[in-house]
Amino acid sequence: MTKFRYYAKKSTSKALVPTRAVHSNFLRTGRIERWKEDWLEEEKRYLTYEEVAERTGKRLESAGVKTHERLNNFHYDIRFPKLIFHKTLPAAPHLGYVHVTASKTSFAEHENVNWGFYIANFAAEITGDERFFSHVDPRYSRMYFAVAMKMEGEGETRRLTINREIRDNGLLFRTGNPMSAFKNVLLLGAKTADLRRIIQAIA
């Protein structure tokens, strides 16, 4: 991926208009007063990758909190745990993803499948391996996805990994549409056919 440089912009200009009307100032002094941005340069302070990652993380976690609140406000019989944490991409810390919640669901051929729901501020393919993403599109966008997970290992090595029994990459859904993501997560959390019908009826 291309090496990025980040900087914070801070304008030293306090006003974007001349202090006097141009025509009257010219008649009085013979000079035409310039707009201040014509000669005052913007100061640039380059940001470290750590600073960019911190700013990105705050935005991601804020989006995660708001999304979790919206999901839990839909119906009193659907409640998701609040499990907010984020990661940024090492080579492009303005890009990252946030884990919003996790739960269990059942499919026709799979019982009690653990899954996690994420929001990313980029688009990519879900690989299901240790890289997790491929073909990352660095342009700002949104990607919503849920992945099946399972526990592997014993003792100190025990950890959550992608459940490749659910497709090769564990992907339950992926979309760029927030309403579609909202419905998909609610369907994963719905325990009854009546609730699923209510969710499916969302416009």
Short mmCIF file of C-alpha atoms in Angstrom, two decimals:
data_model
loop_
_atom_site.label_atom_id
_atom_site.label_comp_id
_atom_site.label_asym_id
_atom_site.label_seq_id
_atom_site.Cartn_x
_atom_site.Cartn_y
_atom_site.Cartn_z
CA MET A 1 0.00 0.00 0.00
CA THR A 2 1.16 3.55 -0.72
CA LYS A 3 3.02 5.27 2.12
CA PHE A 4 0.76 8.01 3.48
CA ARG A 5 1.69 11.36 5.04
CA TYR A 6 -0.75 13.09 7.35
CA TYR A 7 -0.85 16.64 8.61
CA ALA A 8 -3.10 18.83 10.73
CA LYS A 9 -4.12 22.12 9.15
CA LYS A 10 -4.34 25.28 11.23
CA SER A 11 -5.08 28.63 9.66
CA THR A 12 -3.49 31.70 11.26
CA SER A 13 -6.03 33.97 9.59
CA LYS A 14 -8.58 35.47 11.98
CA ALA A 15 -10.72 37.03 9.27
CA LEU A 16 -11.38 36.31 5.63
CA VAL A 17 -12.56 39.84 4.76
CA PRO A 18 -10.62 43.11 4.49
CA THR A 19 -10.93 45.42 7.50
CA ARG A 20 -12.13 48.24 5.23
CA ALA A 21 -14.14 48.35 2.06
CA VAL A 22 -11.75 47.95 -0.86
CA HIS A 23 -12.96 50.95 -2.84
CA SER A 24 -12.93 53.42 0.12
CA ASN A 25 -9.50 52.24 1.29
CA PHE A 26 -8.10 52.76 -2.21
CA LEU A 27 -9.50 56.32 -2.37
CA ARG A 28 -8.03 57.12 1.04
CA THR A 29 -4.56 55.58 0.74
CA GLY A 30 -4.07 54.70 -2.91
CA ARG A 31 -3.52 51.05 -1.93
CA ILE A 32 -5.74 48.04 -2.61
CA GLU A 33 -6.00 45.94 0.54
CA ARG A 34 -5.52 42.24 -0.14
CA TRP A 35 -7.56 39.37 1.25
CA LYS A 36 -5.67 37.95 4.20
CA GLU A 37 -5.55 34.44 2.81
CA ASP A 38 -3.56 35.85 -0.12
CA TRP A 39 -0.46 36.15 2.02
CA LEU A 40 -1.02 34.19 5.23
CA GLU A 41 0.02 30.58 4.68
CA GLU A 42 -1.56 27.73 6.59
CA GLU A 43 0.71 26.14 9.13
CA LYS A 44 1.22 22.44 8.59
CA ARG A 45 2.17 20.04 11.34
CA TYR A 46 2.78 16.51 10.16
CA LEU A 47 1.16 13.82 12.30
CA THR A 48 2.75 10.56 13.36
CA TYR A 49 1.05 7.31 12.47
CA GLU A 50 0.29 6.88 16.19
CA GLU A 51 -1.55 10.22 16.30
CA VAL A 52 -3.55 9.36 13.19
CA ALA A 53 -4.41 5.91 14.59
CA GLU A 54 -5.62 7.49 17.84
CA ARG A 55 -7.88 9.93 15.99
CA THR A 56 -9.21 7.17 13.75
CA GLY A 57 -9.89 4.94 16.74
CA LYS A 58 -11.96 7.59 18.49
CA ARG A 59 -14.12 8.08 15.41
CA LEU A 60 -14.55 4.33 14.92
CA GLU A 61 -15.51 3.69 18.54
CA SER A 62 -17.97 6.59 18.49
CA ALA A 63 -19.64 5.03 15.43
CA GLY A 64 -19.67 1.66 17.20
CA VAL A 65 -21.36 3.06 20.32
CA LYS A 66 -24.06 4.82 18.29
CA THR A 67 -24.71 1.69 16.22
CA HIS A 68 -24.96 -0.49 19.33
CA GLU A 69 -27.48 1.91 20.90
CA ARG A 70 -29.58 1.88 17.74
CA LEU A 71 -29.61 -1.94 17.60
CA ASN A 72 -30.66 -2.28 21.24
CA ASN A 73 -33.38 0.35 20.88
CA PHE A 74 -35.18 -1.57 18.13
CA HIS A 75 -37.11 -4.11 20.23
CA TYR A 76 -37.06 -5.05 23.93
CA ASP A 77 -36.67 -8.76 23.05
CA ILE A 78 -33.44 -8.15 21.12
CA ARG A 79 -30.44 -7.18 23.23
CA PHE A 80 -26.79 -7.30 22.21
CA PRO A 81 -23.78 -6.98 24.53
CA LYS A 82 -21.70 -3.83 24.14
CA LEU A 83 -18.25 -5.05 23.03
CA ILE A 84 -16.57 -2.03 21.47
CA PHE A 85 -12.94 -2.22 20.39
CA HIS A 86 -11.11 -1.13 17.25
CA LYS A 87 -8.04 -1.76 15.15
CA THR A 88 -6.39 0.42 12.53
CA LEU A 89 -4.37 -0.77 9.53
CA PRO A 90 -0.63 -0.48 10.27
CA ALA A 91 0.27 0.86 6.81
CA ALA A 92 -2.70 3.26 6.66
CA PRO A 93 -3.83 4.29 10.15
CA HIS A 94 -6.61 6.51 8.80
CA LEU A 95 -8.32 3.22 7.93
CA GLY A 96 -9.66 0.82 10.52
CA TYR A 97 -12.56 -1.22 11.82
CA VAL A 98 -14.52 -1.42 15.05
CA HIS A 99 -16.07 -4.47 16.71
CA VAL A 100 -19.57 -3.50 17.85
CA THR A 101 -21.12 -6.61 19.38
CA ALA A 102 -21.10 -10.41 19.43
CA SER A 103 -23.69 -13.08 20.03
CA LYS A 104 -24.84 -16.57 18.99
CA THR A 105 -27.25 -17.72 16.33
CA SER A 106 -28.32 -20.98 14.69
CA PHE A 107 -28.61 -21.98 11.06
CA ALA A 108 -30.30 -25.03 9.58
CA GLU A 109 -27.04 -27.00 9.58
CA HIS A 110 -25.20 -25.15 12.37
CA GLU A 111 -26.20 -24.72 16.03
CA ASN A 112 -25.05 -21.95 18.38
CA VAL A 113 -22.72 -20.19 16.00
CA ASN A 114 -20.70 -17.41 17.64
CA TRP A 115 -20.36 -14.27 15.53
CA GLY A 116 -19.02 -10.73 15.73
CA PHE A 117 -20.33 -7.61 14.00
CA TYR A 118 -17.92 -4.98 12.65
CA ILE A 119 -17.92 -1.61 10.90
CA ALA A 120 -14.95 -0.57 8.74
CA ASN A 121 -14.25 2.83 7.17
CA PHE A 122 -12.99 1.19 3.98
CA ALA A 123 -14.06 -1.49 1.53
CA ALA A 124 -12.23 -4.80 1.17
CA GLU A 125 -12.56 -8.53 0.64
CA ILE A 126 -12.80 -10.68 3.79
CA THR A 127 -10.12 -13.35 3.49
CA GLY A 128 -10.68 -15.50 6.57
CA ASP A 129 -6.93 -15.89 7.15
CA GLU A 130 -4.53 -14.04 9.42
CA ARG A 131 -4.54 -11.00 7.12
CA PHE A 132 -8.35 -10.76 7.42
CA PHE A 133 -8.60 -8.27 4.51
CA SER A 134 -7.47 -8.20 0.90
CA HIS A 135 -7.94 -5.70 -1.94
CA VAL A 136 -8.34 -2.83 0.50
CA ASP A 137 -9.81 0.26 -1.12
CA PRO A 138 -8.21 3.22 0.74
CA ARG A 139 -10.94 5.67 -0.24
CA TYR A 140 -13.25 6.60 2.61
CA SER A 141 -16.38 4.45 2.60
CA ARG A 142 -18.23 2.18 5.00
CA MET A 143 -18.33 -1.60 5.16
CA TYR A 144 -20.54 -3.52 7.59
CA PHE A 145 -19.93 -7.22 8.12
CA ALA A 146 -20.43 -10.11 10.51
CA VAL A 147 -18.07 -13.06 10.84
CA ALA A 148 -18.60 -16.47 12.46
CA MET A 149 -16.07 -17.19 15.20
CA LYS A 150 -14.99 -20.18 17.28
CA MET A 151 -12.60 -20.89 20.15
CA GLU A 152 -9.34 -22.64 19.37
CA GLY A 153 -6.43 -23.77 21.50
CA GLU A 154 -6.12 -24.58 25.18
CA GLY A 155 -5.10 -22.64 28.25
CA GLU A 156 -3.08 -19.50 27.49
CA THR A 157 -3.21 -20.20 23.74
CA ARG A 158 -7.03 -20.31 23.73
CA ARG A 159 -8.39 -17.59 21.43
CA LEU A 160 -11.21 -16.69 19.08
CA THR A 161 -10.58 -17.44 15.42
CA ILE A 162 -12.66 -17.35 12.26
CA ASN A 163 -15.00 -20.31 11.93
CA ARG A 164 -14.25 -21.63 8.44
CA GLU A 165 -16.97 -24.25 8.75
CA ILE A 166 -19.29 -21.34 7.86
CA ARG A 167 -18.07 -20.73 4.33
CA ASP A 168 -14.31 -20.52 3.74
CA ASN A 169 -13.96 -17.09 5.32
CA GLY A 170 -16.63 -17.28 8.03
CA LEU A 171 -18.48 -14.35 6.50
CA LEU A 172 -22.17 -14.18 7.44
CA PHE A 173 -22.85 -10.95 5.55
CA ARG A 174 -21.04 -7.93 4.14
CA THR A 175 -22.65 -4.76 2.83
CA GLY A 176 -22.03 -1.07 2.27
CA ASN A 177 -25.66 -0.27 3.06
CA PRO A 178 -26.28 0.67 6.73
CA MET A 179 -29.97 -0.31 6.65
CA SER A 180 -29.15 -3.71 5.19
CA ALA A 181 -26.53 -4.20 7.91
CA PHE A 182 -29.02 -3.12 10.59
CA LYS A 183 -31.56 -5.70 9.43
CA ASN A 184 -28.97 -8.48 9.11
CA VAL A 185 -27.66 -7.98 12.64
CA LEU A 186 -31.19 -7.85 14.06
CA LEU A 187 -32.05 -11.08 12.21
CA LEU A 188 -28.99 -12.73 13.74
CA GLY A 189 -30.25 -11.67 17.16
CA ALA A 190 -33.93 -12.54 16.65
CA LYS A 191 -35.01 -15.67 18.55
CA THR A 192 -38.52 -16.11 17.14
CA ALA A 193 -40.23 -16.23 13.77
CA ASP A 194 -42.49 -13.32 14.82
CA LEU A 195 -39.47 -11.09 15.49
CA ARG A 196 -37.91 -12.07 12.17
CA ARG A 197 -41.12 -11.07 10.35
CA ILE A 198 -41.08 -7.67 12.08
CA ILE A 199 -37.47 -7.12 11.05
CA GLN A 200 -38.05 -8.23 7.47
CA ALA A 201 -40.83 -5.66 7.20
CA ILE A 202 -38.41 -2.76 7.86
CA ALA A 203 -38.43 -0.53 4.76
#
